[in-house]
mmCIF file of C-alpha atoms and ligand atoms in Angstrom:
data_model
loop_
_atom_site.group_PDB
_atom_site.id
_atom_site.type_symbol
_atom_site.label_atom_id
_atom_site.label_comp_id
_atom_site.label_asym_id
_atom_site.label_seq_id
_atom_site.Cartn_x
_atom_site.Cartn_y
_atom_site.Cartn_z
ATOM 1 C CA MET M 86 156.135 125.305 49.555
ATOM 2 C CA LEU M 87 152.740 126.589 49.931
ATOM 3 C CA ALA M 88 151.505 128.214 53.193
ATOM 4 C CA PHE M 89 148.696 126.379 55.146
ATOM 5 C CA GLY M 90 145.983 128.615 53.917
ATOM 6 C CA GLN M 91 147.030 128.068 50.291
ATOM 7 C CA ILE M 92 147.119 124.413 50.792
ATOM 8 C CA GLN M 93 143.666 124.454 52.003
ATOM 9 C CA LYS M 94 142.407 126.280 48.986
ATOM 10 C CA PHE M 95 144.219 123.937 46.568
ATOM 11 C CA THR M 96 142.634 120.887 48.380
ATOM 12 C CA ILE M 97 139.198 122.530 48.205
ATOM 13 C CA ALA M 98 139.927 123.238 44.371
ATOM 14 C CA ILE M 99 140.777 119.515 43.644
ATOM 15 C CA MET M 100 137.942 118.291 45.719
ATOM 16 C CA LYS M 101 135.455 120.737 43.994
ATOM 17 C CA LYS M 102 136.356 119.045 40.810
ATOM 18 C CA VAL M 103 135.409 115.411 42.126
ATOM 19 C CA ILE M 104 131.859 114.778 42.061
ATOM 20 C CA ILE M 105 130.897 111.480 43.853
ATOM 21 C CA GLY M 106 127.432 110.069 43.948
ATOM 22 C CA ASN M 107 125.204 107.345 42.394
ATOM 23 C CA ASN M 108 123.144 107.690 39.117
ATOM 24 C CA ILE M 109 125.257 110.516 38.055
ATOM 25 C CA LEU M 110 126.497 109.133 34.842
ATOM 26 C CA HIS M 111 122.991 110.172 33.425
ATOM 27 C CA LYS M 112 123.675 113.610 34.349
ATOM 28 C CA LEU M 113 127.043 114.323 32.405
ATOM 29 C CA ALA M 114 125.813 116.993 30.254
ATOM 30 C CA ASP M 115 124.957 119.012 33.451
ATOM 31 C CA LEU M 116 128.227 118.441 34.868
ATOM 32 C CA ILE M 117 130.428 119.098 31.771
ATOM 33 C CA ASP M 118 129.904 122.107 29.653
ATOM 34 C CA VAL M 119 130.036 120.056 26.410
ATOM 35 C CA LYS M 120 129.018 123.095 24.415
ATOM 36 C CA LYS M 121 132.462 124.561 25.149
ATOM 37 C CA TYR M 122 134.141 121.920 23.054
ATOM 38 C CA SER M 123 134.414 121.349 19.417
ATOM 39 C CA ARG M 124 134.525 117.879 19.738
ATOM 40 C CA ILE M 125 134.205 115.205 22.502
ATOM 41 C CA ILE M 126 136.347 111.928 22.499
ATOM 42 C CA ILE M 127 135.374 109.069 24.525
ATOM 43 C CA LEU M 128 138.239 106.786 25.378
ATOM 44 C CA THR M 129 137.165 103.307 26.945
ATOM 45 C CA ASP M 130 138.054 99.617 26.840
ATOM 46 C CA ASP M 131 135.518 97.010 25.518
ATOM 47 C CA ARG M 132 134.477 95.655 28.895
ATOM 48 C CA VAL M 133 133.541 98.913 30.214
ATOM 49 C CA ALA M 134 132.013 100.044 26.860
ATOM 50 C CA LYS M 135 129.422 97.048 27.045
ATOM 51 C CA PHE M 136 128.106 98.113 30.285
ATOM 52 C CA TRP M 137 128.518 101.947 30.275
ATOM 53 C CA LEU M 138 129.324 103.556 26.926
ATOM 54 C CA PRO M 139 125.611 103.798 25.610
ATOM 55 C CA ILE M 140 124.743 105.667 28.890
ATOM 56 C CA VAL M 141 127.555 107.990 28.728
ATOM 57 C CA LYS M 142 126.940 108.799 24.956
ATOM 58 C CA LYS M 143 123.147 109.383 25.591
ATOM 59 C CA SER M 144 123.816 111.316 28.713
ATOM 60 C CA LEU M 145 126.388 113.625 26.939
ATOM 61 C CA GLY M 146 123.633 114.343 24.342
ATOM 62 C CA THR M 147 126.185 115.214 21.342
ATOM 63 C CA GLU M 148 128.132 113.215 18.904
ATOM 64 C CA SER M 149 131.322 111.702 19.976
ATOM 65 C CA VAL M 150 134.441 110.101 18.635
ATOM 66 C CA ASP M 151 134.625 106.684 20.337
ATOM 67 C CA ILE M 152 138.151 105.141 21.056
ATOM 68 C CA VAL M 153 137.434 101.660 22.288
ATOM 69 C CA ILE M 154 140.568 99.432 23.270
ATOM 70 C CA HIS M 155 141.440 96.049 24.598
ATOM 71 C CA PRO M 156 141.241 95.992 28.482
ATOM 72 C CA GLY M 157 144.291 95.375 30.549
ATOM 73 C CA GLU M 158 147.631 96.752 31.884
ATOM 74 C CA LYS M 159 149.439 95.494 28.857
ATOM 75 C CA GLU M 160 147.461 98.078 26.706
ATOM 76 C CA LYS M 161 148.832 101.005 29.017
ATOM 77 C CA SER M 162 151.626 101.325 26.377
ATOM 78 C CA LEU M 163 153.137 103.794 23.675
ATOM 79 C CA ARG M 164 151.704 101.587 21.102
ATOM 80 C CA THR M 165 148.031 101.979 22.198
ATOM 81 C CA THR M 166 148.786 105.797 22.914
ATOM 82 C CA THR M 167 150.137 106.182 19.361
ATOM 83 C CA LEU M 168 146.921 104.549 18.125
ATOM 84 C CA ILE M 169 145.026 107.021 20.234
ATOM 85 C CA TRP M 170 146.755 110.049 18.846
ATOM 86 C CA LYS M 171 146.303 108.826 15.281
ATOM 87 C CA ARG M 172 142.556 108.684 15.933
ATOM 88 C CA LEU M 173 142.502 112.289 17.048
ATOM 89 C CA ILE M 174 144.232 113.216 14.075
ATOM 90 C CA THR M 175 142.127 111.480 11.646
ATOM 91 C CA ASN M 176 139.147 112.745 13.272
ATOM 92 C CA HIS M 177 140.382 116.386 13.079
ATOM 93 C CA CYS M 178 140.347 116.925 16.684
ATOM 94 C CA ASP M 179 141.523 120.360 17.478
ATOM 95 C CA ARG M 180 142.795 122.177 20.791
ATOM 96 C CA ARG M 181 139.102 122.674 21.986
ATOM 97 C CA SER M 182 138.471 119.003 22.002
ATOM 98 C CA LEU M 183 137.504 117.251 25.243
ATOM 99 C CA MET M 184 138.549 113.716 25.995
ATOM 100 C CA VAL M 185 136.407 111.624 28.522
ATOM 101 C CA ASN M 186 138.384 108.835 30.114
ATOM 102 C CA LEU M 187 135.740 106.204 30.953
ATOM 103 C CA GLY M 188 137.200 103.226 32.525
ATOM 104 C CA GLY M 189 139.721 102.014 35.215
ATOM 105 C CA GLY M 190 143.398 103.298 35.829
ATOM 106 C CA VAL M 191 144.539 102.212 32.675
ATOM 107 C CA ILE M 192 142.184 104.406 30.755
ATOM 108 C CA GLY M 193 142.407 107.140 32.957
ATOM 109 C CA ASP M 194 146.349 107.083 33.163
ATOM 110 C CA MET M 195 146.569 106.648 29.430
ATOM 111 C CA GLY M 196 143.797 108.848 28.252
ATOM 112 C CA GLY M 197 145.269 111.655 30.668
ATOM 113 C CA PHE M 198 148.567 111.272 29.213
ATOM 114 C CA ALA M 199 147.449 111.092 25.589
ATOM 115 C CA ALA M 200 145.291 114.219 26.035
ATOM 116 C CA GLY M 201 148.110 116.051 27.991
ATOM 117 C CA CYS M 202 150.551 115.504 24.982
ATOM 118 C CA TYR M 203 148.127 116.012 22.089
ATOM 119 C CA LEU M 204 148.591 119.653 20.788
ATOM 120 C CA ARG M 205 150.347 120.411 23.912
ATOM 121 C CA GLY M 206 147.383 119.567 26.125
ATOM 122 C CA ILE M 207 143.649 119.224 25.621
ATOM 123 C CA ASP M 208 140.896 119.154 28.671
ATOM 124 C CA PHE M 209 140.194 115.712 29.796
ATOM 125 C CA VAL M 210 137.739 114.448 32.285
ATOM 126 C CA GLN M 211 138.079 111.346 34.405
ATOM 127 C CA VAL M 212 135.176 109.047 34.815
ATOM 128 C CA PRO M 213 136.573 106.316 36.716
ATOM 129 C CA THR M 214 134.629 102.742 36.917
ATOM 130 C CA THR M 215 136.790 100.842 39.059
ATOM 131 C CA LEU M 216 137.032 101.267 42.864
ATOM 132 C CA LEU M 217 140.868 101.618 42.528
ATOM 133 C CA ALA M 218 140.621 104.436 40.085
ATOM 134 C CA GLN M 219 137.769 105.982 42.035
ATOM 135 C CA VAL M 220 139.721 106.230 45.254
ATOM 136 C CA ASP M 221 143.295 106.933 43.720
ATOM 137 C CA ALA M 222 144.087 106.800 40.026
ATOM 138 C CA SER M 223 141.671 109.256 38.993
ATOM 139 C CA VAL M 224 142.601 112.024 41.558
ATOM 140 C CA GLY M 225 145.997 113.717 41.821
ATOM 141 C CA GLY M 226 146.975 114.423 38.187
ATOM 142 C CA LYS M 227 149.533 111.804 37.583
ATOM 143 C CA VAL M 228 148.996 110.311 34.136
ATOM 144 C CA GLY M 229 151.172 108.106 32.254
ATOM 145 C CA ILE M 230 152.144 104.836 30.508
ATOM 146 C CA ASP M 231 154.363 101.794 30.999
ATOM 147 C CA PHE M 232 157.274 101.924 28.919
ATOM 148 C CA ALA M 233 160.499 99.433 28.438
ATOM 149 C CA GLY M 234 159.141 97.016 31.021
ATOM 150 C CA LEU M 235 158.958 99.819 33.636
ATOM 151 C CA LYS M 236 155.565 100.957 35.343
ATOM 152 C CA ASN M 237 154.513 104.410 34.514
ATOM 153 C CA ASN M 238 157.913 105.369 33.095
ATOM 154 C CA LEU M 239 156.523 108.102 30.632
ATOM 155 C CA GLY M 240 154.178 110.560 32.153
ATOM 156 C CA LEU M 241 152.944 113.895 33.085
ATOM 157 C CA PHE M 242 151.559 115.899 35.927
ATOM 158 C CA ARG M 243 148.335 117.156 34.494
ATOM 159 C CA GLN M 244 145.032 117.815 36.260
ATOM 160 C CA PRO M 245 141.780 116.691 34.839
ATOM 161 C CA ILE M 246 139.026 119.329 34.528
ATOM 162 C CA LYS M 247 136.693 117.182 36.441
ATOM 163 C CA VAL M 248 136.435 113.757 38.205
ATOM 164 C CA ILE M 249 133.066 112.250 37.973
ATOM 165 C CA ILE M 250 132.611 109.199 40.158
ATOM 166 C CA ASP M 251 129.249 107.171 39.789
ATOM 167 C CA ILE M 252 129.460 104.436 42.280
ATOM 168 C CA ASP M 253 126.557 102.499 40.302
ATOM 169 C CA THR M 254 129.521 101.477 37.811
ATOM 170 C CA LEU M 255 130.836 99.230 40.501
ATOM 171 C CA SER M 256 127.828 96.984 40.277
ATOM 172 C CA THR M 257 129.408 95.335 37.099
ATOM 173 C CA LEU M 258 132.895 95.225 38.304
ATOM 174 C CA PRO M 259 134.322 91.798 38.905
ATOM 175 C CA SER M 260 134.904 91.132 42.606
ATOM 176 C CA ARG M 261 138.597 90.621 42.187
ATOM 177 C CA GLU M 262 138.751 94.037 40.776
ATOM 178 C CA TYR M 263 136.706 95.577 43.529
ATOM 179 C CA ILE M 264 138.882 93.880 46.135
ATOM 180 C CA SER M 265 142.036 95.373 44.486
ATOM 181 C CA GLY M 266 140.894 98.855 44.954
ATOM 182 C CA PHE M 267 141.072 98.033 48.625
ATOM 183 C CA ALA M 268 144.974 97.893 48.369
ATOM 184 C CA GLU M 269 144.917 101.652 47.798
ATOM 185 C CA ILE M 270 142.403 102.350 50.264
ATOM 186 C CA ILE M 271 144.425 100.664 52.975
ATOM 187 C CA LYS M 272 147.431 102.498 52.043
ATOM 188 C CA HIS M 273 145.728 105.639 52.403
ATOM 189 C CA GLY M 274 144.974 104.927 56.136
ATOM 190 C CA ILE M 275 148.520 103.737 56.801
ATOM 191 C CA VAL M 276 150.258 106.573 55.429
ATOM 192 C CA ALA M 277 147.857 109.442 56.596
ATOM 193 C CA ASP M 278 144.954 108.570 58.915
ATOM 194 C CA LYS M 279 144.678 105.783 61.694
ATOM 195 C CA ASN M 280 141.006 106.260 62.148
ATOM 196 C CA TYR M 281 140.461 105.813 58.519
ATOM 197 C CA PHE M 282 142.682 102.710 58.514
ATOM 198 C CA ASP M 283 140.462 101.108 61.335
ATOM 199 C CA PHE M 284 137.251 101.945 59.624
ATOM 200 C CA VAL M 285 138.352 100.486 56.086
ATOM 201 C CA SER M 286 139.640 97.337 57.671
ATOM 202 C CA SER M 287 136.691 96.943 60.218
ATOM 203 C CA LYS M 288 134.925 94.664 57.510
ATOM 204 C CA LYS M 289 135.461 92.709 54.468
ATOM 205 C CA PRO M 290 135.307 94.865 51.207
ATOM 206 C CA GLY M 291 131.987 93.171 50.358
ATOM 207 C CA GLY M 292 130.418 93.929 53.837
ATOM 208 C CA PHE M 293 130.294 97.819 53.381
ATOM 209 C CA SER M 294 126.985 99.376 52.592
ATOM 210 C CA SER M 295 126.596 101.823 49.576
ATOM 211 C CA ASP M 296 126.713 104.790 51.866
ATOM 212 C CA GLU M 297 129.797 103.423 53.566
ATOM 213 C CA ILE M 298 131.474 103.033 50.103
ATOM 214 C CA ILE M 299 130.743 106.705 49.211
ATOM 215 C CA LYS M 300 132.167 107.429 52.654
ATOM 216 C CA ILE M 301 135.200 105.502 51.708
ATOM 217 C CA ILE M 302 135.760 107.013 48.278
ATOM 218 C CA ASN M 303 135.258 110.386 49.730
ATOM 219 C CA GLY M 304 137.681 109.622 52.518
ATOM 220 C CA SER M 305 140.448 108.391 50.380
ATOM 221 C CA CYS M 306 139.883 111.392 47.688
ATOM 222 C CA GLN M 307 140.348 113.650 50.671
ATOM 223 C CA ILE M 308 143.604 112.126 52.012
ATOM 224 C CA LYS M 309 145.028 112.052 48.464
ATOM 225 C CA SER M 310 143.909 115.644 47.702
ATOM 226 C CA ASP M 311 145.330 117.070 50.926
ATOM 227 C CA ILE M 312 148.590 115.466 50.203
ATOM 228 C CA VAL M 313 148.720 116.487 46.529
ATOM 229 C CA ALA M 314 147.823 120.043 47.489
ATOM 230 C CA ALA M 315 150.659 120.127 49.719
ATOM 231 C CA ASP M 316 153.099 118.858 47.013
ATOM 232 C CA GLU M 317 151.708 118.376 43.526
ATOM 233 C CA LYS M 318 154.863 117.677 41.791
ATOM 234 C CA GLU M 319 155.938 115.150 44.440
ATOM 235 C CA LYS M 320 159.180 116.971 45.401
ATOM 236 C CA ASN M 321 158.677 115.699 49.167
ATOM 237 C CA ILE M 322 155.565 114.694 51.097
ATOM 238 C CA ARG M 323 153.633 113.298 48.119
ATOM 239 C CA LYS M 324 156.209 110.496 48.078
ATOM 240 C CA ILE M 325 154.528 108.885 51.074
ATOM 241 C CA LEU M 326 151.645 107.754 48.672
ATOM 242 C CA ASN M 327 154.025 105.544 46.898
ATOM 243 C CA PHE M 328 154.397 103.425 50.043
ATOM 244 C CA GLY M 329 154.162 99.856 48.829
ATOM 245 C CA HIS M 330 154.967 100.885 45.225
ATOM 246 C CA THR M 331 158.626 100.559 45.163
ATOM 247 C CA ILE M 332 158.442 96.902 45.599
ATOM 248 C CA GLY M 333 154.802 96.680 44.517
ATOM 249 C CA HIS M 334 155.736 98.186 40.900
ATOM 250 C CA ALA M 335 158.685 95.825 40.420
ATOM 251 C CA ILE M 336 156.475 92.662 41.323
ATOM 252 C CA GLU M 337 153.707 94.089 39.069
ATOM 253 C CA SER M 338 156.272 94.709 35.963
ATOM 254 C CA LEU M 339 157.521 91.051 36.453
ATOM 255 C CA SER M 340 153.985 89.511 36.713
ATOM 256 C CA LEU M 341 153.159 91.376 33.417
ATOM 257 C CA LEU M 342 155.669 89.085 31.759
ATOM 258 C CA THR M 343 153.786 86.025 32.874
ATOM 259 C CA THR M 344 150.504 84.419 31.760
ATOM 260 C CA LYS M 345 148.750 85.245 34.937
ATOM 261 C CA PRO M 346 149.452 88.854 35.791
ATOM 262 C CA LEU M 347 148.588 90.360 39.235
ATOM 263 C CA LEU M 348 146.304 93.142 39.347
ATOM 264 C CA HIS M 349 148.004 96.608 40.314
ATOM 265 C CA GLY M 350 146.315 96.537 43.861
ATOM 266 C CA GLU M 351 147.386 92.909 44.431
ATOM 267 C CA ALA M 352 151.021 93.770 43.464
ATOM 268 C CA ILE M 353 150.790 96.866 45.856
ATOM 269 C CA ALA M 354 149.306 94.536 48.661
ATOM 270 C CA VAL M 355 152.260 92.432 48.586
ATOM 271 C CA GLY M 356 154.589 95.476 48.160
ATOM 272 C CA MET M 357 153.145 97.022 51.244
ATOM 273 C CA VAL M 358 153.682 93.803 53.268
ATOM 274 C CA ALA M 359 157.301 93.806 52.139
ATOM 275 C CA GLU M 360 158.006 97.447 52.744
ATOM 276 C CA SER M 361 156.133 97.251 56.250
ATOM 277 C CA LYS M 362 158.541 94.384 56.951
ATOM 278 C CA ILE M 363 161.457 96.776 56.211
ATOM 279 C CA ALA M 364 159.809 99.343 58.525
ATOM 280 C CA ALA M 365 159.490 96.588 61.194
ATOM 281 C CA LEU M 366 163.017 95.463 60.889
ATOM 282 C CA THR M 367 164.400 99.012 61.097
ATOM 283 C CA GLY M 368 162.198 99.645 64.175
ATOM 284 C CA ASN M 369 160.064 102.113 62.450
ATOM 285 C CA ILE M 370 156.998 100.323 63.446
ATOM 286 C CA SER M 371 156.522 97.722 65.983
ATOM 287 C CA THR M 372 155.920 93.988 65.368
ATOM 288 C CA ASP M 373 152.413 94.604 66.438
ATOM 289 C CA GLN M 374 151.639 97.350 64.023
ATOM 290 C CA PHE M 375 153.365 95.062 61.269
ATOM 291 C CA GLN M 376 150.784 92.429 62.141
ATOM 292 C CA THR M 377 147.964 94.780 62.114
ATOM 293 C CA ILE M 378 148.859 95.805 58.660
ATOM 294 C CA GLU M 379 149.427 92.370 57.222
ATOM 295 C CA ASP M 380 146.131 91.236 58.895
ATOM 296 C CA ALA M 381 144.078 94.199 57.319
ATOM 297 C CA ILE M 382 145.455 93.183 53.857
ATOM 298 C CA THR M 383 144.641 89.552 54.369
ATOM 299 C CA ASN M 384 141.123 90.457 55.805
ATOM 300 C CA ALA M 385 140.525 92.497 52.477
ATOM 301 C CA GLY M 386 141.278 89.298 50.670
ATOM 302 C CA LEU M 387 144.418 90.530 49.049
ATOM 303 C CA PRO M 388 147.771 88.566 48.615
ATOM 304 C CA ILE M 389 150.534 88.996 51.142
ATOM 305 C CA ARG M 390 152.911 86.785 49.462
ATOM 306 C CA ILE M 391 154.209 85.875 45.774
ATOM 307 C CA ARG M 392 155.312 82.584 44.455
ATOM 308 C CA ASP M 393 157.894 81.628 41.603
ATOM 309 C CA VAL M 394 159.429 85.033 41.450
ATOM 310 C CA SER M 395 163.129 85.462 41.514
ATOM 311 C CA ILE M 396 164.341 87.864 44.310
ATOM 312 C CA SER M 397 167.372 89.210 42.358
ATOM 313 C CA LYS M 398 164.952 90.185 39.376
ATOM 314 C CA ILE M 399 162.928 92.187 41.901
ATOM 315 C CA GLU M 400 166.040 93.813 43.271
ATOM 316 C CA ASP M 401 167.098 94.672 39.424
ATOM 317 C CA LEU M 402 163.983 96.632 39.039
ATOM 318 C CA LEU M 403 164.061 98.415 42.366
ATOM 319 C CA ILE M 404 166.795 100.551 41.097
ATOM 320 C CA PHE M 405 164.532 102.217 38.451
ATOM 321 C CA ASP M 406 162.194 103.348 41.130
ATOM 322 C CA LYS M 407 161.119 107.219 40.319
ATOM 323 C CA LYS M 408 161.933 108.118 44.126
ATOM 324 C CA ASN M 409 165.462 107.113 43.750
ATOM 325 C CA PHE M 410 168.265 109.906 43.801
ATOM 326 C CA ARG M 411 171.805 109.396 42.346
ATOM 327 C CA GLY M 412 171.485 105.690 42.198
ATOM 328 C CA LYS M 413 170.211 105.296 45.926
ATOM 329 C CA ILE M 414 166.858 103.689 46.516
ATOM 330 C CA LEU M 415 164.776 105.932 48.702
ATOM 331 C CA TRP M 416 161.946 104.436 50.494
ATOM 332 C CA SER M 417 158.530 105.552 51.925
ATOM 333 C CA LEU M 418 157.746 103.765 55.076
ATOM 334 C CA PRO M 419 155.146 103.773 57.810
ATOM 335 C CA LYS M 420 156.459 105.331 61.126
ATOM 336 C CA LYS M 421 153.297 104.050 62.708
ATOM 337 C CA ILE M 422 149.831 103.313 61.370
ATOM 338 C CA GLY M 423 148.518 106.654 60.170
ATOM 339 C CA HIS M 424 151.933 108.471 59.471
ATOM 340 C CA ALA M 425 154.669 107.587 56.997
ATOM 341 C CA VAL M 426 158.075 109.037 56.179
ATOM 342 C CA PHE M 427 159.961 109.435 52.908
ATOM 343 C CA GLY M 428 163.598 109.375 51.562
ATOM 344 C CA GLN M 429 164.671 106.677 53.949
ATOM 345 C CA GLU M 430 167.927 104.880 52.891
ATOM 346 C CA ILE M 431 167.874 101.048 53.932
ATOM 347 C CA PRO M 432 170.803 98.584 54.177
ATOM 348 C CA PRO M 433 170.392 95.911 51.038
ATOM 349 C CA ALA M 434 170.466 93.174 53.592
ATOM 350 C CA ILE M 435 167.366 94.438 55.171
ATOM 351 C CA VAL M 436 165.644 94.786 51.914
ATOM 352 C CA ILE M 437 166.494 91.094 50.952
ATOM 353 C CA LYS M 438 165.018 90.016 54.268
ATOM 354 C CA SER M 439 161.787 91.584 53.523
ATOM 355 C CA LEU M 440 161.836 90.132 49.824
ATOM 356 C CA GLN M 441 162.494 86.606 51.265
ATOM 357 C CA TYR M 442 159.604 87.166 53.618
ATOM 358 C CA ILE M 443 157.039 87.776 50.832
ATOM 359 C CA CYS M 444 158.591 84.969 48.734
ATOM 360 C CA GLY M 445 157.856 82.572 51.573
ATOM 361 C CA TYR M 446 161.667 81.767 52.449
HETATM 362 N N1 LIG B 29 147.740 107.972 38.241
HETATM 363 C C1 LIG B 29 147.620 107.436 39.476
HETATM 364 O O1 LIG B 29 147.755 108.424 40.537
HETATM 365 C C2 LIG B 29 147.305 106.049 39.738
HETATM 366 C C3 LIG B 29 147.141 105.621 41.150
HETATM 367 C C4 LIG B 29 146.947 104.128 41.330
HETATM 368 C C5 LIG B 29 147.061 103.220 40.109
HETATM 369 N N2 LIG B 29 147.222 103.852 38.962
HETATM 370 C C6 LIG B 29 147.246 102.896 37.840
HETATM 371 O O2 LIG B 29 145.964 102.472 37.688
HETATM 372 C C7 LIG B 29 146.003 101.279 36.991
HETATM 373 C C8 LIG B 29 145.086 100.176 37.683
HETATM 374 O O3 LIG B 29 143.771 100.611 37.539
HETATM 375 P P1 LIG B 29 142.487 99.571 37.658
HETATM 376 O O4 LIG B 29 142.939 98.623 38.686
HETATM 377 O O5 LIG B 29 141.322 100.346 37.690
HETATM 378 O O6 LIG B 29 142.726 98.549 36.341
HETATM 379 P P2 LIG B 29 142.095 98.726 34.814
HETATM 380 O O7 LIG B 29 141.894 100.051 34.402
HETATM 381 O O8 LIG B 29 142.924 97.512 34.209
HETATM 382 O O9 LIG B 29 140.691 97.954 34.989
HETATM 383 C C9 LIG B 29 140.376 96.632 35.615
HETATM 384 C C10 LIG B 29 139.604 95.869 34.825
HETATM 385 O O10 LIG B 29 138.272 96.146 35.140
HETATM 386 C C11 LIG B 29 137.425 96.326 33.829
HETATM 387 N N3 LIG B 29 136.470 97.316 34.229
HETATM 388 C C12 LIG B 29 136.671 98.569 34.663
HETATM 389 N N4 LIG B 29 135.494 99.185 35.164
HETATM 390 C C13 LIG B 29 134.554 98.264 35.064
HETATM 391 C C14 LIG B 29 133.151 98.067 35.407
HETATM 392 N N5 LIG B 29 132.694 99.193 35.927
HETATM 393 N N6 LIG B 29 132.446 96.894 35.063
HETATM 394 C C15 LIG B 29 133.202 95.766 34.601
HETATM 395 N N7 LIG B 29 134.583 95.953 34.344
HETATM 396 C C16 LIG B 29 135.084 97.005 34.544
HETATM 397 C C17 LIG B 29 138.492 96.719 32.901
HETATM 398 O O11 LIG B 29 137.879 96.495 31.644
HETATM 399 C C18 LIG B 29 139.578 95.922 33.242
HETATM 400 O O12 LIG B 29 139.502 94.708 32.792
HETATM 401 C C19 LIG B 29 147.351 100.804 36.959
HETATM 402 O O13 LIG B 29 148.033 101.049 35.697
HETATM 403 C C20 LIG B 29 148.067 101.726 37.933
HETATM 404 O O14 LIG B 29 149.457 102.089 37.791
HETATM 405 C C21 LIG B 29 147.399 105.024 38.825
HETATM 406 ZN ZN1 LIG B 30 149.072 102.447 43.183
#
């Protein structure tokens, strides 16, 4: 465990790497020391490429190998990662190559994983273009892919050399994706900071000004950096950031098998309602606090219930959660708004009640 002073230094080190502002994609060459690298690879998807790839290429001011994949969670796979590695090999990318991940959490997670494994690790920069990736996925150094129907089942802890957040990219983001980011924002408030929770739930997502959105991105990055600094490899306190994700990941995995998959933030929103219900049923939070959480999620325009999903299929997937130990499901739950605990064992009957709640029984 790090001492407090060391944690502060590590937080500062993480936050120093995070650059937030508007109109900064044009200044990438000033922010990244491109000359240090033998080759620049830009990984992106075709939706993001349409709006932002030309600007990034121009801004880097050097030739790049562009890898443009199809968008969507289904691409966060070993198959697509293999294609990325093959492109790196055919383009003779050596150990002093730099990968620039331009896109949402799918691009950042998979690009970071591909870079982290290639030649035992090349440098990568996260340039997140969704709100969700700006407030959460790009910070903290968890990179990975989905495997065997399980979310993020293959992955690494590997820090990017920089995280460059240009809020102008949000101007082209569809509103459903924008709202999805608020699930992680609300989560940060619930697990770590009541004042932040009150602020981020004080308006609808679309009602915040640009300055307020910068404040929110900063706030979330700060909360996450503080927690990651205390426990980078998720041995203890970092587990609280998985609140909503035990049930949320199971819901997301099942929804990916359907023709209308939920977005990550939407699945996590329902997961947070279910896990807050567990917290309420076990007396960790009051009924009033449960209602406040559910209202904040609804107010953001996020779902709080799911339809046509079998409870037993959700239960089957819970056993694969990464926080589990020796076959026991260990939960991260709010104790009150602004504070969470981890490693909680919960009787199965309570878990089932919470699943019935989100399934509308
Ligand atoms: N590593 C972590 O700590 C962490 C944390 C949270 C979430 N995640 C992961 O992040 C992923 C979800 O990320 P996401 O919500 O960003 O999804 P995403 O990467 O699939 O992006 C969402 C969609 O928005 C499009 N898009 C992205 N930026 C755009 C822009 N500026 N304009 C127009 N369209 C744009 C993309 O093409 C895609 O279709 C999940 O896989 C989740 O597991 C990781
Ligand atoms: Zn998440």
